[in-house]
């Protein structure tokens, strides 16, 4: 799988220091996307469910 990753990203042609920088940036971006999805997606899913439940005849919640 690692060699397939090198072929797909064409990073096999990079020098070792360039490859390490590329991998560092790639891992950082993937980690930020996973963290953002973990934190913000549940909030947006809950808000969307509340919105659609009000549209399709759900009882509004009493807010104090």
mmCIF file with all atom_site columns, C-alpha atoms in Angstrom:
data_model
loop_
_atom_site.group_PDB
_atom_site.id
_atom_site.type_symbol
_atom_site.label_atom_id
_atom_site.label_alt_id
_atom_site.label_comp_id
_atom_site.label_asym_id
_atom_site.label_entity_id
_atom_site.label_seq_id
_atom_site.pdbx_PDB_ins_code
_atom_site.Cartn_x
_atom_site.Cartn_y
_atom_site.Cartn_z
_atom_site.occupancy
_atom_site.B_iso_or_equiv
_atom_site.pdbx_formal_charge
_atom_site.auth_seq_id
_atom_site.auth_comp_id
_atom_site.auth_asym_id
_atom_site.auth_atom_id
_atom_site.pdbx_PDB_model_num
ATOM 1  C CA . UNK A 1 1  ? 0.000   0.000  0.000  1.00 0.00 ? 1  UNK A CA 1
ATOM 2  C CA . UNK A 1 2  ? 2.866   2.358  0.737  1.00 0.00 ? 2  UNK A CA 1
ATOM 3  C CA . UNK A 1 3  ? 4.314   1.860  -2.726 1.00 0.00 ? 3  UNK A CA 1
ATOM 4  C CA . UNK A 1 4  ? 0.894   2.454  -4.270 1.00 0.00 ? 4  UNK A CA 1
ATOM 5  C CA . UNK A 1 5  ? 0.667   5.673  -2.256 1.00 0.00 ? 5  UNK A CA 1
ATOM 6  C CA . UNK A 1 6  ? 4.084   6.736  -3.573 1.00 0.00 ? 6  UNK A CA 1
ATOM 7  C CA . UNK A 1 7  ? 3.004   6.024  -7.146 1.00 0.00 ? 7  UNK A CA 1
ATOM 8  C CA . UNK A 1 8  ? -0.358  7.767  -6.858 1.00 0.00 ? 8  UNK A CA 1
ATOM 9  C CA . UNK A 1 9  ? 1.102   10.920 -5.300 1.00 0.00 ? 9  UNK A CA 1
ATOM 10 C CA . UNK A 1 10 ? 4.235   10.791 -7.497 1.00 0.00 ? 10 UNK A CA 1
ATOM 11 C CA . UNK A 1 11 ? 6.294   11.364 -4.374 1.00 0.00 ? 11 UNK A CA 1
ATOM 12 C CA . UNK A 1 12 ? 8.752   8.605  -5.322 1.00 0.00 ? 12 UNK A CA 1
ATOM 13 C CA . UNK A 1 13 ? 10.543  11.162 -7.522 1.00 0.00 ? 13 UNK A CA 1
ATOM 14 C CA . UNK A 1 14 ? 11.143  13.538 -4.607 1.00 0.00 ? 14 UNK A CA 1
ATOM 15 C CA . UNK A 1 15 ? 14.346  13.733 -2.647 1.00 0.00 ? 15 UNK A CA 1
ATOM 16 C CA . UNK A 1 16 ? 14.207  12.337 0.909  1.00 0.00 ? 16 UNK A CA 1
ATOM 17 C CA . UNK A 1 17 ? 13.871  15.736 2.615  1.00 0.00 ? 17 UNK A CA 1
ATOM 18 C CA . UNK A 1 18 ? 11.154  16.777 0.138  1.00 0.00 ? 18 UNK A CA 1
ATOM 19 C CA . UNK A 1 19 ? 9.340   13.508 0.694  1.00 0.00 ? 19 UNK A CA 1
ATOM 20 C CA . UNK A 1 20 ? 9.388   13.962 4.477  1.00 0.00 ? 20 UNK A CA 1
ATOM 21 C CA . UNK A 1 21 ? 8.025   17.505 4.128  1.00 0.00 ? 21 UNK A CA 1
ATOM 22 C CA . UNK A 1 22 ? 5.305   16.251 1.779  1.00 0.00 ? 22 UNK A CA 1
ATOM 23 C CA . UNK A 1 23 ? 4.318   13.463 4.167  1.00 0.00 ? 23 UNK A CA 1
ATOM 24 C CA . UNK A 1 24 ? 4.299   15.877 7.124  1.00 0.00 ? 24 UNK A CA 1
ATOM 25 C CA . UNK A 1 25 ? 1.998   18.307 5.336  1.00 0.00 ? 25 UNK A CA 1
ATOM 26 C CA . UNK A 1 26 ? -0.257  15.489 4.126  1.00 0.00 ? 26 UNK A CA 1
ATOM 27 C CA . UNK A 1 27 ? -0.589  13.973 7.604  1.00 0.00 ? 27 UNK A CA 1
ATOM 28 C CA . UNK A 1 28 ? -1.252  17.419 9.106  1.00 0.00 ? 28 UNK A CA 1
ATOM 29 C CA . UNK A 1 29 ? -4.025  18.184 6.615  1.00 0.00 ? 29 UNK A CA 1
ATOM 30 C CA . UNK A 1 30 ? -5.643  14.765 7.100  1.00 0.00 ? 30 UNK A CA 1
ATOM 31 C CA . UNK A 1 31 ? -5.500  15.170 10.887 1.00 0.00 ? 31 UNK A CA 1
ATOM 32 C CA . UNK A 1 32 ? -7.118  18.604 10.688 1.00 0.00 ? 32 UNK A CA 1
ATOM 33 C CA . UNK A 1 33 ? -9.907  17.281 8.452  1.00 0.00 ? 33 UNK A CA 1
ATOM 34 C CA . UNK A 1 34 ? -10.597 14.357 10.800 1.00 0.00 ? 34 UNK A CA 1
ATOM 35 C CA . UNK A 1 35 ? -10.619 16.629 13.856 1.00 0.00 ? 35 UNK A CA 1
ATOM 36 C CA . UNK A 1 36 ? -12.943 19.125 12.182 1.00 0.00 ? 36 UNK A CA 1
ATOM 37 C CA . UNK A 1 37 ? -15.302 16.359 11.116 1.00 0.00 ? 37 UNK A CA 1
ATOM 38 C CA . UNK A 1 38 ? -15.269 14.903 14.638 1.00 0.00 ? 38 UNK A CA 1
ATOM 39 C CA . UNK A 1 39 ? -16.061 18.258 16.263 1.00 0.00 ? 39 UNK A CA 1
ATOM 40 C CA . UNK A 1 40 ? -18.426 19.974 13.835 1.00 0.00 ? 40 UNK A CA 1
ATOM 41 C CA . UNK A 1 41 ? -20.314 17.279 11.917 1.00 0.00 ? 41 UNK A CA 1
ATOM 42 C CA . UNK A 1 42 ? -22.386 16.070 14.913 1.00 0.00 ? 42 UNK A CA 1
ATOM 43 C CA . UNK A 1 43 ? -23.461 19.648 15.651 1.00 0.00 ? 43 UNK A CA 1
ATOM 44 C CA . UNK A 1 44 ? -24.594 20.224 12.080 1.00 0.00 ? 44 UNK A CA 1
ATOM 45 C CA . UNK A 1 45 ? -26.363 16.856 11.906 1.00 0.00 ? 45 UNK A CA 1
ATOM 46 C CA . UNK A 1 46 ? -28.279 17.677 15.117 1.00 0.00 ? 46 UNK A CA 1
ATOM 47 C CA . UNK A 1 47 ? -29.269 21.108 13.794 1.00 0.00 ? 47 UNK A CA 1
ATOM 48 C CA . UNK A 1 48 ? -30.368 19.613 10.470 1.00 0.00 ? 48 UNK A CA 1
ATOM 49 C CA . UNK A 1 49 ? -32.480 16.985 12.235 1.00 0.00 ? 49 UNK A CA 1
ATOM 50 C CA . UNK A 1 50 ? -34.149 19.663 14.367 1.00 0.00 ? 50 UNK A CA 1
ATOM 51 C CA . UNK A 1 51 ? -34.812 21.785 11.291 1.00 0.00 ? 51 UNK A CA 1
ATOM 52 C CA . UNK A 1 52 ? -36.347 18.951 9.274  1.00 0.00 ? 52 UNK A CA 1
ATOM 53 C CA . UNK A 1 53 ? -38.361 17.643 12.211 1.00 0.00 ? 53 UNK A CA 1
ATOM 54 C CA . UNK A 1 54 ? -39.976 21.087 12.548 1.00 0.00 ? 54 UNK A CA 1
ATOM 55 C CA . UNK A 1 55 ? -40.721 21.199 8.815  1.00 0.00 ? 55 UNK A CA 1
ATOM 56 C CA . UNK A 1 56 ? -42.316 17.757 8.700  1.00 0.00 ? 56 UNK A CA 1
ATOM 57 C CA . UNK A 1 57 ? -44.698 18.271 11.587 1.00 0.00 ? 57 UNK A CA 1
ATOM 58 C CA . UNK A 1 58 ? -42.638 17.654 14.668 1.00 0.00 ? 58 UNK A CA 1
ATOM 59 C CA . UNK A 1 59 ? -43.610 19.389 17.883 1.00 0.00 ? 59 UNK A CA 1
ATOM 60 C CA . UNK A 1 60 ? -41.447 22.430 18.623 1.00 0.00 ? 60 UNK A CA 1
ATOM 61 C CA . UNK A 1 61 ? -39.388 22.108 21.766 1.00 0.00 ? 61 UNK A CA 1
ATOM 62 C CA . UNK A 1 62 ? -40.138 24.559 24.534 1.00 0.00 ? 62 UNK A CA 1
ATOM 63 C CA . UNK A 1 63 ? -37.112 26.709 25.160 1.00 0.00 ? 63 UNK A CA 1
ATOM 64 C CA . UNK A 1 64 ? -36.635 28.252 28.560 1.00 0.00 ? 64 UNK A CA 1
#
